[in-house]
Amino acid sequence: MSKEITFKKLKNLLKNSYVPYSKFPVSCIVKMKNGQEIFGVNVENASYPAGICAERVALPQIFALGLNEKEIEKISIMTSSTGFGSPCGICRQFISEIIDNNVVIEMFNINKHLGDFKIDDFLPFQFSSEELK
Ligand code: THU
């Protein structure tokens, strides 16, 4: 999928976000190696901390759908920022549990593609299951 098509899909997906409080839509598409796409948008709540980020709406569906996280090819994220809007700290930790460092995280702001990254770029020295052994 070209960056242009991904950009359009993410931008369109922003419209599905539920953001009455921040008015800051975020969208996320998890692309599987078989071509399947799983969508997420941020969903806020009157009890603010109960709101959830787009990344954490998209990624859990992999398990609910019975898919294998090893089959993730790419994660694409768009924030409504005009600068470098990147995944929040909780999402960085959440993503690090599910994907390896070979999976591309493609970042977009409201205007353009910002770059392709890996989870280690966003969260070095991540806390993982290794620590619990
Ligand atoms: N948000 C996301 O959906 N993903 C992120 O990684 C950054 C923040 C959402 C949470 C909230 O609904 C809004 O953006 C403003 O913080």
CSV table of N, CA and C in Angstrom, one decimal, residues 3 84 105-108 113-117:
chain,number,residue,atom,x,y,z
A,3,LYS,N,2.2,5.1,0.4
A,3,LYS,CA,2.0,6.1,1.5
A,3,LYS,C,0.8,7.0,1.2
A,84,PHE,N,5.2,16.9,15.1
A,84,PHE,CA,5.4,15.5,15.2
A,84,PHE,C,4.6,14.9,16.3
A,105,ILE,N,6.7,1.2,12.0
A,105,ILE,CA,5.7,2.0,12.5
A,105,ILE,C,5.7,3.3,11.7
A,106,GLU,N,4.7,3.4,10.8
A,106,GLU,CA,4.7,4.5,9.9
A,106,GLU,C,3.9,5.7,10.5
A,107,MET,N,4.5,6.8,10.6
A,107,MET,CA,3.9,8.0,11.3
A,107,MET,C,3.5,9.1,10.3
A,108,PHE,N,2.3,9.6,10.5
A,108,PHE,CA,1.7,10.7,9.7
A,108,PHE,C,1.2,11.7,10.6
A,113,HIS,N,3.4,12.4,5.6
A,113,HIS,CA,4.1,11.3,6.2
A,113,HIS,C,5.4,11.8,6.9
A,114,LEU,N,5.6,11.4,8.1
A,114,LEU,CA,6.7,12.0,9.0
A,114,LEU,C,7.9,11.1,8.9
A,115,GLY,N,7.7,9.8,8.7
A,115,GLY,CA,8.8,8.9,8.7
A,115,GLY,C,8.4,7.5,9.1
A,116,ASP,N,9.3,6.6,8.8
A,116,ASP,CA,9.1,5.2,9.3
A,116,ASP,C,10.0,4.9,10.4
A,117,PHE,N,9.5,4.3,11.5
A,117,PHE,CA,10.2,4.1,12.7
A,117,PHE,C,10.0,2.6,13.1
